[in-house]
Amino acid sequence: MTAGVFSVPRKLRLQGGPLSLVEAFDPRANSIGFLRWLMAFLVIFSHAGPIAGFYGGHDLGVQISSEQSIGGVAVAGFFFFSGFLIARSRMGSSTIWRYLWRRCLRIFPAFWATLLLVVLVFAPIAWWHTTGSIAGYWGVNYESPLTYFFNNMWLDLGQRNIAGMGAELPYSQLHGGYDWNGSAWTLRYEFLAYIVVAVLGLFGALANRMIGGIFCAVVLVLNAMQWSGAGTLWSVNPIFSDPFLLMFLAPFCFGVLFTLFGDRIPVDDRLAIGALAFGALTYAYGGWNVIGQFGFLYFLMWFAVRGRITNWEKHGDFSYGIYITAWPVMTLGAFFGLQDYGWMVYHVVVIVATHVLAYLSWHLIESPAMSLKNWTPRLLERGLNFMRPATTFLREELVNPDFSSTPYASRLRKQRQSAEGQS
């Protein structure tokens, strides 16, 4: 059986059916890395519409679907795999604090570096190209470059533009907007999803998969209600006034379900082709946001298992770097009229430049940051050591291994089973 959090019976295989996900998925040999790169690549193609004026000035895909662009489809795939992988990570984490620390390391350092790249390099170049001089850039009072980083650093983007630039760009002329990183707004929902998984793990909802499954099923039902017009959810709770919350949580929770119920999900070739066809039909004719996307997401997991493109990330995981740097690169290119050289030249330049930045981001920022995932500040470590006798006493007194889903209780159960086996 595959190592990791999957440790449940091989029910499907024993019944003569296809391999279940828990049997078929190999965390060290799968195509998730390739698929995430591909989806980041699709986001570039989709955004070339509003940024550069291709595809009639609209995101690629809306010419077919009234519900979602190709970029939106790709983002759903991102959230799906995040839900699957992050739930596995949370189930294997020792504490909620260590889990959150690792999630912060994955999101913030590269994002902060991108913000600095924009305000210190890209925007000054655009200012110089527009005005003929760098003079006055740092002294602008409206949308000041001095506030851009701090207004956006916690993922809630409070300043989209710098120094009022971009009125002549296709994005402004077509949509009346100004934005130096129009992809980054989804990161807020990604981190909110991380917090949801943290809370689920804290209260044992991931150890008891029925509880976790019920929570995820409720999210999927609420999302279906939202997009089918079955109810006015914001009247139930103001949190649902933001339609993107459920839109992103739904594929994320679908991925969590694949972790929780991996022993009951078949990896079936015919089912995968049918699911892809179903997703494509709903994309073209309606129902994608309600249910169709889940057929596509099942197909992605099938491909991740069956594709076995295992060496794609041998030089690094570039998907996140591509996602957060592509829009700024495309915006800078638009200042220089890159789109005027045609679709092919535009995309070749953008793709090459974005991959260079993603390579640097991974090797200089993301990978070094993740190397700190087990690091504890010395002052905090001293505090934890000082408190350890008290916390150990409380844990030993309060935790009953027969009624607890904590990692500590799990260790006690294993120790008891080992002792009983030896006796």
CSV table of C-alpha atoms in Angstrom, one decimal:
chain,number,residue,atom,x,y,z
A,1,MET,CA,0.0,0.0,0.0
A,2,THR,CA,1.2,3.5,-0.7
A,3,ALA,CA,2.9,5.2,2.2
A,4,GLY,CA,1.4,8.3,3.8
A,5,VAL,CA,-1.9,9.1,5.3
A,6,PHE,CA,-3.7,6.5,3.2
A,7,SER,CA,-4.0,3.6,5.5
A,8,VAL,CA,-7.4,2.1,4.9
A,9,PRO,CA,-8.5,-1.2,3.4
A,10,ARG,CA,-8.2,-1.9,-0.3
A,11,LYS,CA,-12.0,-2.4,-0.7
A,12,LEU,CA,-12.3,-1.9,-4.4
A,13,ARG,CA,-9.4,-4.1,-5.3
A,14,LEU,CA,-10.6,-6.9,-3.1
A,15,GLN,CA,-14.0,-6.8,-4.8
A,16,GLY,CA,-12.5,-7.3,-8.2
A,17,GLY,CA,-12.9,-3.7,-9.3
A,18,PRO,CA,-10.4,-1.2,-10.6
A,19,LEU,CA,-7.6,0.1,-8.3
A,20,SER,CA,-8.7,2.7,-5.8
A,21,LEU,CA,-7.0,6.0,-5.5
A,22,VAL,CA,-5.4,4.9,-2.2
A,23,GLU,CA,-3.7,2.1,-4.1
A,24,ALA,CA,-2.9,3.8,-7.3
A,25,PHE,CA,-1.5,7.1,-6.2
A,26,ASP,CA,2.2,7.3,-5.6
A,27,PRO,CA,3.3,10.5,-3.9
A,28,ARG,CA,6.7,10.2,-5.4
A,29,ALA,CA,5.6,9.2,-9.0
A,30,ASN,CA,2.6,11.2,-10.3
A,31,SER,CA,1.8,14.0,-12.8
A,32,ILE,CA,0.5,16.6,-10.4
A,33,GLY,CA,3.6,18.8,-10.9
A,34,PHE,CA,3.1,18.7,-14.7
A,35,LEU,CA,-0.7,19.4,-14.4
A,36,ARG,CA,-0.1,22.4,-12.1
A,37,TRP,CA,2.5,23.8,-14.6
A,38,LEU,CA,0.0,23.2,-17.4
A,39,MET,CA,-2.7,25.1,-15.6
A,40,ALA,CA,-0.4,28.0,-14.9
A,41,PHE,CA,0.4,28.0,-18.6
A,42,LEU,CA,-3.3,28.1,-19.4
A,43,VAL,CA,-3.8,31.1,-17.2
A,44,ILE,CA,-1.3,33.0,-19.3
A,45,PHE,CA,-3.2,32.2,-22.5
A,46,SER,CA,-6.5,33.1,-20.9
A,47,HIS,CA,-5.3,36.5,-19.5
A,48,ALA,CA,-3.7,37.4,-22.9
A,49,GLY,CA,-7.3,38.4,-23.8
A,50,PRO,CA,-7.9,41.4,-21.5
A,51,ILE,CA,-4.2,42.3,-21.0
A,52,ALA,CA,-3.1,42.3,-24.7
A,53,GLY,CA,-6.4,42.6,-26.5
A,54,PHE,CA,-6.5,39.1,-28.0
A,55,TYR,CA,-9.6,37.0,-28.2
A,56,GLY,CA,-11.8,40.0,-28.6
A,57,GLY,CA,-10.4,41.5,-25.4
A,58,HIS,CA,-11.9,38.8,-23.2
A,59,ASP,CA,-10.5,35.9,-21.3
A,60,LEU,CA,-10.0,32.8,-23.5
A,61,GLY,CA,-13.0,30.5,-23.0
A,62,VAL,CA,-15.8,32.9,-22.4
A,63,GLN,CA,-16.5,32.7,-26.1
A,64,ILE,CA,-17.8,29.2,-25.4
A,65,SER,CA,-18.9,29.3,-21.8
A,66,SER,CA,-21.1,31.9,-20.0
A,67,GLU,CA,-19.9,30.6,-16.6
A,68,GLN,CA,-16.1,30.3,-16.6
A,69,SER,CA,-13.0,31.2,-18.6
A,70,ILE,CA,-10.1,28.8,-19.3
A,71,GLY,CA,-8.2,30.6,-16.6
A,72,GLY,CA,-11.0,30.0,-14.2
A,73,VAL,CA,-11.0,26.3,-15.1
A,74,ALA,CA,-7.3,26.1,-14.5
A,75,VAL,CA,-7.6,27.9,-11.1
A,76,ALA,CA,-10.3,25.3,-10.1
A,77,GLY,CA,-7.7,22.6,-10.9
A,78,PHE,CA,-5.2,24.5,-8.7
A,79,PHE,CA,-7.6,24.5,-5.8
A,80,PHE,CA,-8.5,20.9,-6.3
A,81,PHE,CA,-5.0,19.7,-6.1
A,82,SER,CA,-4.3,22.0,-3.2
A,83,GLY,CA,-7.2,20.5,-1.3
A,84,PHE,CA,-5.9,17.0,-1.9
A,85,LEU,CA,-2.3,17.7,-1.0
A,86,ILE,CA,-2.9,20.1,1.9
A,87,ALA,CA,-5.3,17.7,3.6
A,88,ARG,CA,-2.6,15.1,3.4
A,89,SER,CA,-0.1,17.5,4.8
A,90,ARG,CA,-2.4,18.5,7.6
A,91,MET,CA,-3.1,14.9,8.6
A,92,GLY,CA,0.6,14.3,8.8
A,93,SER,CA,1.5,17.6,10.7
A,94,SER,CA,2.5,17.4,14.3
A,95,THR,CA,0.7,20.7,15.3
A,96,ILE,CA,-1.5,23.3,13.8
A,97,TRP,CA,1.2,25.9,14.3
A,98,ARG,CA,3.8,23.9,12.3
A,99,TYR,CA,1.2,23.4,9.6
A,100,LEU,CA,0.4,27.1,9.4
A,101,TRP,CA,4.0,28.0,9.4
A,102,ARG,CA,4.7,25.8,6.4
A,103,ARG,CA,1.7,27.2,4.6
A,104,CYS,CA,3.0,30.8,5.2
A,105,LEU,CA,6.4,29.8,3.9
A,106,ARG,CA,4.8,28.5,0.7
A,107,ILE,CA,2.7,31.5,0.0
A,108,PHE,CA,4.2,34.7,1.3
A,109,PRO,CA,8.0,34.9,0.5
A,110,ALA,CA,7.5,34.5,-3.3
A,111,PHE,CA,4.5,36.7,-3.3
A,112,TRP,CA,6.3,39.5,-1.4
A,113,ALA,CA,9.2,39.1,-3.8
A,114,THR,CA,6.8,39.6,-6.7
A,115,LEU,CA,5.4,42.7,-5.1
A,116,LEU,CA,8.9,44.1,-4.7
A,117,LEU,CA,9.8,43.2,-8.3
A,118,VAL,CA,6.8,45.2,-9.5
A,119,VAL,CA,7.3,48.3,-7.4
A,120,LEU,CA,11.1,48.4,-7.7
A,121,VAL,CA,11.7,47.2,-11.3
A,122,PHE,CA,8.7,46.8,-13.5
A,123,ALA,CA,6.7,49.9,-12.6
A,124,PRO,CA,9.8,52.2,-12.7
A,125,ILE,CA,10.6,50.9,-16.2
A,126,ALA,CA,7.0,51.5,-17.3
A,127,TRP,CA,7.2,55.0,-15.7
A,128,TRP,CA,10.5,55.8,-17.5
A,129,HIS,CA,9.1,54.4,-20.8
A,130,THR,CA,5.9,56.5,-20.4
A,131,THR,CA,7.4,59.8,-19.2
A,132,GLY,CA,10.9,59.6,-20.6
A,133,SER,CA,12.5,59.9,-17.1
A,134,ILE,CA,12.4,58.2,-13.7
A,135,ALA,CA,12.0,61.6,-12.1
A,136,GLY,CA,8.8,61.9,-10.0
A,137,TYR,CA,8.1,58.2,-9.7
A,138,TRP,CA,8.7,58.0,-6.0
A,139,GLY,CA,7.0,61.3,-5.2
A,140,VAL,CA,3.6,60.4,-6.6
A,141,ASN,CA,0.9,60.9,-4.0
A,142,TYR,CA,-1.9,59.0,-5.8
A,143,GLU,CA,-1.3,55.2,-5.7
A,144,SER,CA,2.1,55.8,-4.3
A,145,PRO,CA,4.8,53.2,-5.0
A,146,LEU,CA,5.8,53.6,-1.3
A,147,THR,CA,2.5,52.1,-0.2
A,148,TYR,CA,2.0,49.4,-2.9
A,149,PHE,CA,3.9,46.6,-1.0
A,150,PHE,CA,2.3,47.3,2.4
A,151,ASN,CA,-1.2,47.6,1.0
A,152,ASN,CA,-1.0,44.2,-0.6
A,153,MET,CA,1.4,42.1,1.5
A,154,TRP,CA,-1.3,40.2,3.4
A,155,LEU,CA,-3.1,39.0,0.2
A,156,ASP,CA,-6.0,41.4,0.6
A,157,LEU,CA,-5.1,43.6,-2.4
A,158,GLY,CA,-5.8,47.2,-1.4
A,159,GLN,CA,-3.8,48.8,-4.1
A,160,ARG,CA,-3.9,47.4,-7.6
A,161,ASN,CA,-2.1,50.1,-9.5
A,162,ILE,CA,1.0,52.3,-9.1
A,163,ALA,CA,1.2,56.1,-9.9
A,164,GLY,CA,-2.0,56.1,-12.0
A,165,MET,CA,-0.2,54.4,-14.9
A,166,GLY,CA,-1.8,52.3,-17.6
A,167,ALA,CA,-4.5,54.4,-19.2
A,168,GLU,CA,-3.2,53.6,-22.6
A,169,LEU,CA,-3.0,49.9,-22.1
A,170,PRO,CA,-5.5,47.5,-23.7
A,171,TYR,CA,-6.7,46.3,-20.3
A,172,SER,CA,-7.7,49.9,-19.3
A,173,GLN,CA,-9.2,50.7,-22.7
A,174,LEU,CA,-11.2,47.5,-22.9
A,175,HIS,CA,-12.3,47.1,-19.2
A,176,GLY,CA,-11.6,50.4,-17.6
A,177,GLY,CA,-9.2,48.8,-15.1
A,178,TYR,CA,-5.7,49.2,-13.9
A,179,ASP,CA,-3.9,46.2,-12.3
A,180,TRP,CA,-0.3,45.2,-11.9
A,181,ASN,CA,-1.1,41.7,-10.8
A,182,GLY,CA,-4.7,40.6,-11.6
A,183,SER,CA,-4.0,37.0,-10.8
A,184,ALA,CA,-2.9,37.5,-7.2
A,185,TRP,CA,-6.4,38.2,-5.8
A,186,THR,CA,-7.1,34.4,-5.7
A,187,LEU,CA,-4.3,33.8,-3.2
A,188,ARG,CA,-6.5,35.3,-0.4
A,189,TYR,CA,-9.0,32.4,-1.0
A,190,GLU,CA,-6.2,29.9,-1.2
A,191,PHE,CA,-4.9,30.9,2.3
A,192,LEU,CA,-8.5,31.0,3.7
A,193,ALA,CA,-8.8,27.4,2.4
A,194,TYR,CA,-5.6,26.5,4.3
A,195,ILE,CA,-7.1,27.9,7.5
A,196,VAL,CA,-10.3,25.9,6.9
A,197,VAL,CA,-8.2,22.7,6.8
A,198,ALA,CA,-6.2,23.8,9.8
A,199,VAL,CA,-9.5,24.2,11.8
A,200,LEU,CA,-10.8,20.8,10.5
A,201,GLY,CA,-7.7,19.2,11.7
A,202,LEU,CA,-7.7,21.0,15.0
A,203,PHE,CA,-11.2,19.6,15.9
A,204,GLY,CA,-10.5,16.1,14.5
A,205,ALA,CA,-12.6,16.4,11.4
A,206,LEU,CA,-9.8,15.0,9.3
A,207,ALA,CA,-9.2,12.1,11.6
A,208,ASN,CA,-12.9,11.2,11.5
A,209,ARG,CA,-13.5,11.2,7.7
A,210,MET,CA,-17.3,11.2,8.0
A,211,ILE,CA,-17.2,14.5,9.8
A,212,GLY,CA,-14.8,16.0,7.3
A,213,GLY,CA,-16.8,14.5,4.5
A,214,ILE,CA,-20.0,16.0,5.7
A,215,PHE,CA,-18.4,19.4,6.0
A,216,CYS,CA,-17.0,19.2,2.4
A,217,ALA,CA,-20.4,17.9,1.1
A,218,VAL,CA,-22.1,20.9,2.6
A,219,VAL,CA,-19.7,23.3,0.9
A,220,LEU,CA,-20.4,21.5,-2.5
A,221,VAL,CA,-24.2,21.8,-1.9
A,222,LEU,CA,-24.0,25.4,-1.0
A,223,ASN,CA,-21.9,26.2,-4.0
A,224,ALA,CA,-24.4,24.4,-6.2
A,225,MET,CA,-27.2,26.4,-4.6
A,226,GLN,CA,-25.3,29.6,-5.2
A,227,TRP,CA,-24.8,29.0,-8.9
A,228,SER,CA,-28.2,27.4,-9.7
A,229,GLY,CA,-30.1,30.2,-8.0
A,230,ALA,CA,-31.7,27.9,-5.6
A,231,GLY,CA,-31.3,30.2,-2.6
A,232,THR,CA,-30.1,33.6,-1.5
A,233,LEU,CA,-27.3,32.5,0.7
A,234,TRP,CA,-26.2,35.9,1.8
A,235,SER,CA,-29.5,36.3,3.7
A,236,VAL,CA,-28.5,33.2,5.7
A,237,ASN,CA,-25.0,34.5,6.5
A,238,PRO,CA,-23.3,37.7,5.2
A,239,ILE,CA,-20.1,35.7,4.5
A,240,PHE,CA,-21.9,34.2,1.5
A,241,SER,CA,-22.2,37.7,-0.1
A,242,ASP,CA,-18.8,37.0,-1.6
A,243,PRO,CA,-19.6,34.5,-4.4
A,244,PHE,CA,-15.9,33.6,-4.9
A,245,LEU,CA,-15.7,32.1,-1.4
A,246,LEU,CA,-17.8,29.0,-2.3
A,247,MET,CA,-16.6,29.0,-5.9
A,248,PHE,CA,-13.0,28.4,-4.8
A,249,LEU,CA,-13.8,26.3,-1.6
A,250,ALA,CA,-15.9,23.8,-3.7
A,251,PRO,CA,-13.0,22.4,-5.8
A,252,PHE,CA,-10.7,22.7,-2.8
A,253,CYS,CA,-13.1,20.6,-0.6
A,254,PHE,CA,-13.5,18.2,-3.5
A,255,GLY,CA,-9.8,17.6,-3.3
A,256,VAL,CA,-10.1,17.1,0.5
A,257,LEU,CA,-12.7,14.4,-0.2
A,258,PHE,CA,-10.2,12.6,-2.5
A,259,THR,CA,-7.8,12.4,0.5
A,260,LEU,CA,-10.5,11.3,3.0
A,261,PHE,CA,-12.2,8.7,0.8
A,262,GLY,CA,-9.3,7.6,-1.4
A,263,ASP,CA,-10.1,3.9,-0.7
A,264,ARG,CA,-13.6,4.4,-2.2
A,265,ILE,CA,-12.7,6.4,-5.3
A,266,PRO,CA,-11.9,4.2,-8.3
A,267,VAL,CA,-9.2,5.1,-10.8
A,268,ASP,CA,-11.1,4.0,-13.9
A,269,ASP,CA,-10.2,4.8,-17.5
A,270,ARG,CA,-13.7,4.7,-18.8
A,271,LEU,CA,-15.1,6.8,-15.9
A,272,ALA,CA,-12.3,9.4,-16.5
A,273,ILE,CA,-13.2,9.8,-20.2
A,274,GLY,CA,-16.9,10.0,-19.4
A,275,ALA,CA,-16.2,12.6,-16.6
A,276,LEU,CA,-14.2,14.7,-19.0
A,277,ALA,CA,-16.9,14.6,-21.6
A,278,PHE,CA,-19.5,15.5,-19.0
A,279,GLY,CA,-17.4,18.5,-17.9
A,280,ALA,CA,-16.9,19.7,-21.4
A,281,LEU,CA,-20.7,19.5,-22.1
A,282,THR,CA,-21.5,21.5,-19.0
A,283,TYR,CA,-18.8,24.0,-19.9
A,284,ALA,CA,-20.4,24.7,-23.3
A,285,TYR,CA,-24.1,24.3,-22.4
A,286,GLY,CA,-24.4,25.2,-18.7
A,287,GLY,CA,-23.9,23.6,-15.3
A,288,TRP,CA,-20.2,23.9,-15.0
A,289,ASN,CA,-20.1,25.7,-11.7
A,290,VAL,CA,-22.8,23.6,-10.2
A,291,ILE,CA,-21.6,20.1,-11.1
A,292,GLY,CA,-19.7,19.9,-14.3
A,293,GLN,CA,-16.3,21.0,-12.9
A,294,PHE,CA,-16.2,17.9,-10.7
A,295,GLY,CA,-16.1,15.7,-13.7
A,296,PHE,CA,-13.1,17.6,-15.1
A,297,LEU,CA,-11.4,17.5,-11.6
A,298,TYR,CA,-11.8,13.7,-11.5
A,299,PHE,CA,-10.2,13.5,-14.9
A,300,LEU,CA,-7.3,15.6,-13.6
A,301,MET,CA,-6.7,13.1,-10.7
A,302,TRP,CA,-7.0,10.2,-13.1
A,303,PHE,CA,-4.3,11.8,-15.4
A,304,ALA,CA,-2.2,12.5,-12.3
A,305,VAL,CA,-2.2,8.8,-11.5
A,306,ARG,CA,-2.1,7.4,-15.0
A,307,GLY,CA,0.0,10.0,-16.8
A,308,ARG,CA,3.2,9.3,-14.7
A,309,ILE,CA,5.0,12.4,-16.0
A,310,THR,CA,7.3,12.1,-13.0
A,311,ASN,CA,10.4,14.1,-13.9
A,312,TRP,CA,8.6,17.4,-14.7
A,313,GLU,CA,9.8,19.1,-11.6
A,314,LYS,CA,13.4,17.9,-11.6
A,315,HIS,CA,14.5,21.5,-12.0
A,316,GLY,CA,12.0,22.9,-9.6
A,317,ASP,CA,8.3,23.5,-9.0
A,318,PHE,CA,7.6,26.5,-11.2
A,319,SER,CA,3.8,26.6,-11.2
A,320,TYR,CA,3.4,29.1,-8.3
A,321,GLY,CA,6.2,31.4,-9.7
A,322,ILE,CA,4.5,31.4,-13.1
A,323,TYR,CA,1.1,32.2,-11.6
A,324,ILE,CA,2.2,35.2,-9.6
A,325,THR,CA,4.7,36.7,-12.1
A,326,ALA,CA,2.9,36.1,-15.5
A,327,TRP,CA,0.4,39.0,-15.1
A,328,PRO,CA,3.1,41.6,-14.2
A,329,VAL,CA,5.3,40.4,-17.1
A,330,MET,CA,2.3,40.7,-19.5
A,331,THR,CA,1.5,44.2,-18.2
A,332,LEU,CA,5.0,45.4,-18.6
A,333,GLY,CA,5.0,43.9,-22.1
A,334,ALA,CA,1.8,45.8,-22.9
A,335,PHE,CA,3.5,49.1,-21.9
A,336,PHE,CA,6.1,48.4,-24.7
A,337,GLY,CA,3.4,47.3,-27.2
A,338,LEU,CA,4.5,43.7,-27.2
A,339,GLN,CA,1.0,42.7,-28.4
A,340,ASP,CA,1.5,44.6,-31.6
A,341,TYR,CA,4.0,42.0,-32.8
A,342,GLY,CA,1.3,39.3,-33.0
A,343,TRP,CA,0.0,36.5,-31.0
A,344,MET,CA,2.9,34.1,-31.5
A,345,VAL,CA,5.7,36.6,-30.6
A,346,TYR,CA,3.7,37.9,-27.7
A,347,HIS,CA,3.3,34.5,-26.1
A,348,VAL,CA,6.8,33.3,-26.8
A,349,VAL,CA,8.3,36.3,-25.1
A,350,VAL,CA,5.9,36.2,-22.1
A,351,ILE,CA,6.4,32.5,-21.6
A,352,VAL,CA,10.2,32.6,-21.7
A,353,ALA,CA,10.3,35.6,-19.4
A,354,THR,CA,7.9,34.1,-17.0
A,355,HIS,CA,9.7,30.8,-16.8
A,356,VAL,CA,13.0,32.6,-16.1
A,357,LEU,CA,11.4,34.5,-13.2
A,358,ALA,CA,9.7,31.3,-12.0
A,359,TYR,CA,13.1,29.5,-12.1
A,360,LEU,CA,14.7,32.3,-10.0
A,361,SER,CA,11.7,32.4,-7.7
A,362,TRP,CA,12.0,28.7,-6.9
A,363,HIS,CA,15.7,28.5,-6.5
A,364,LEU,CA,16.3,31.8,-4.7
A,365,ILE,CA,13.1,32.2,-2.7
A,366,GLU,CA,10.6,29.3,-2.6
A,367,SER,CA,12.9,26.4,-2.0
A,368,PRO,CA,15.1,28.2,0.5
A,369,ALA,CA,12.0,29.3,2.4
A,370,MET,CA,10.6,25.8,2.5
A,371,SER,CA,13.9,24.6,3.9
A,372,LEU,CA,12.8,26.5,7.1
A,373,LYS,CA,9.6,24.4,7.5
A,374,ASN,CA,11.0,22.7,10.6
A,375,TRP,CA,12.8,25.7,12.0
A,376,THR,CA,11.7,27.2,15.3
A,377,PRO,CA,13.0,30.6,16.4
A,378,ARG,CA,15.4,30.2,19.4
A,379,LEU,CA,13.3,32.5,21.7
A,380,LEU,CA,10.1,30.5,20.9
A,381,GLU,CA,11.9,27.2,21.4
A,382,ARG,CA,13.1,28.3,24.8
A,383,GLY,CA,9.6,29.3,25.7
A,384,LEU,CA,8.2,25.9,24.5
A,385,ASN,CA,10.9,24.1,26.5
A,386,PHE,CA,10.0,26.1,29.6
A,387,MET,CA,6.3,25.2,29.2
A,388,ARG,CA,6.8,21.6,28.2
A,389,PRO,CA,6.5,20.1,31.7
A,390,ALA,CA,3.2,21.8,32.3
A,391,THR,CA,1.8,20.9,28.8
A,392,THR,CA,3.0,17.3,29.1
A,393,PHE,CA,1.3,17.0,32.5
A,394,LEU,CA,-2.0,18.4,31.1
A,395,ARG,CA,-1.9,16.2,28.0
A,396,GLU,CA,-1.3,13.1,30.0
A,397,GLU,CA,-4.1,13.9,32.4
A,398,LEU,CA,-6.7,15.0,29.8
A,399,VAL,CA,-6.1,12.9,26.7
A,400,ASN,CA,-7.8,9.5,26.6
A,401,PRO,CA,-6.6,7.6,23.6
A,402,ASP,CA,-9.9,5.8,23.2
A,403,PHE,CA,-11.8,9.1,22.6
A,404,SER,CA,-9.2,11.4,21.0
A,405,SER,CA,-8.0,11.9,17.4
A,406,THR,CA,-4.9,14.0,18.3
A,407,PRO,CA,-1.5,12.8,17.1
A,408,TYR,CA,-0.6,12.2,20.8
A,409,ALA,CA,-3.6,9.9,21.2
A,410,SER,CA,-2.7,8.1,18.0
A,411,ARG,CA,0.9,7.4,19.4
A,412,LEU,CA,-0.6,6.1,22.6
A,413,ARG,CA,-2.8,3.7,20.7
A,414,LYS,CA,0.1,2.4,18.7
A,415,GLN,CA,2.2,1.9,21.8
A,416,ARG,CA,-0.7,0.0,23.5
A,417,GLN,CA,-1.2,-2.2,20.4
A,418,SER,CA,2.6,-2.9,20.3
A,419,ALA,CA,2.7,-3.8,23.9
A,420,GLU,CA,-0.4,-6.1,23.5
A,421,GLY,CA,1.2,-7.8,20.5
A,422,GLN,CA,4.5,-8.4,22.4
A,423,SER,CA,2.6,-9.9,25.4
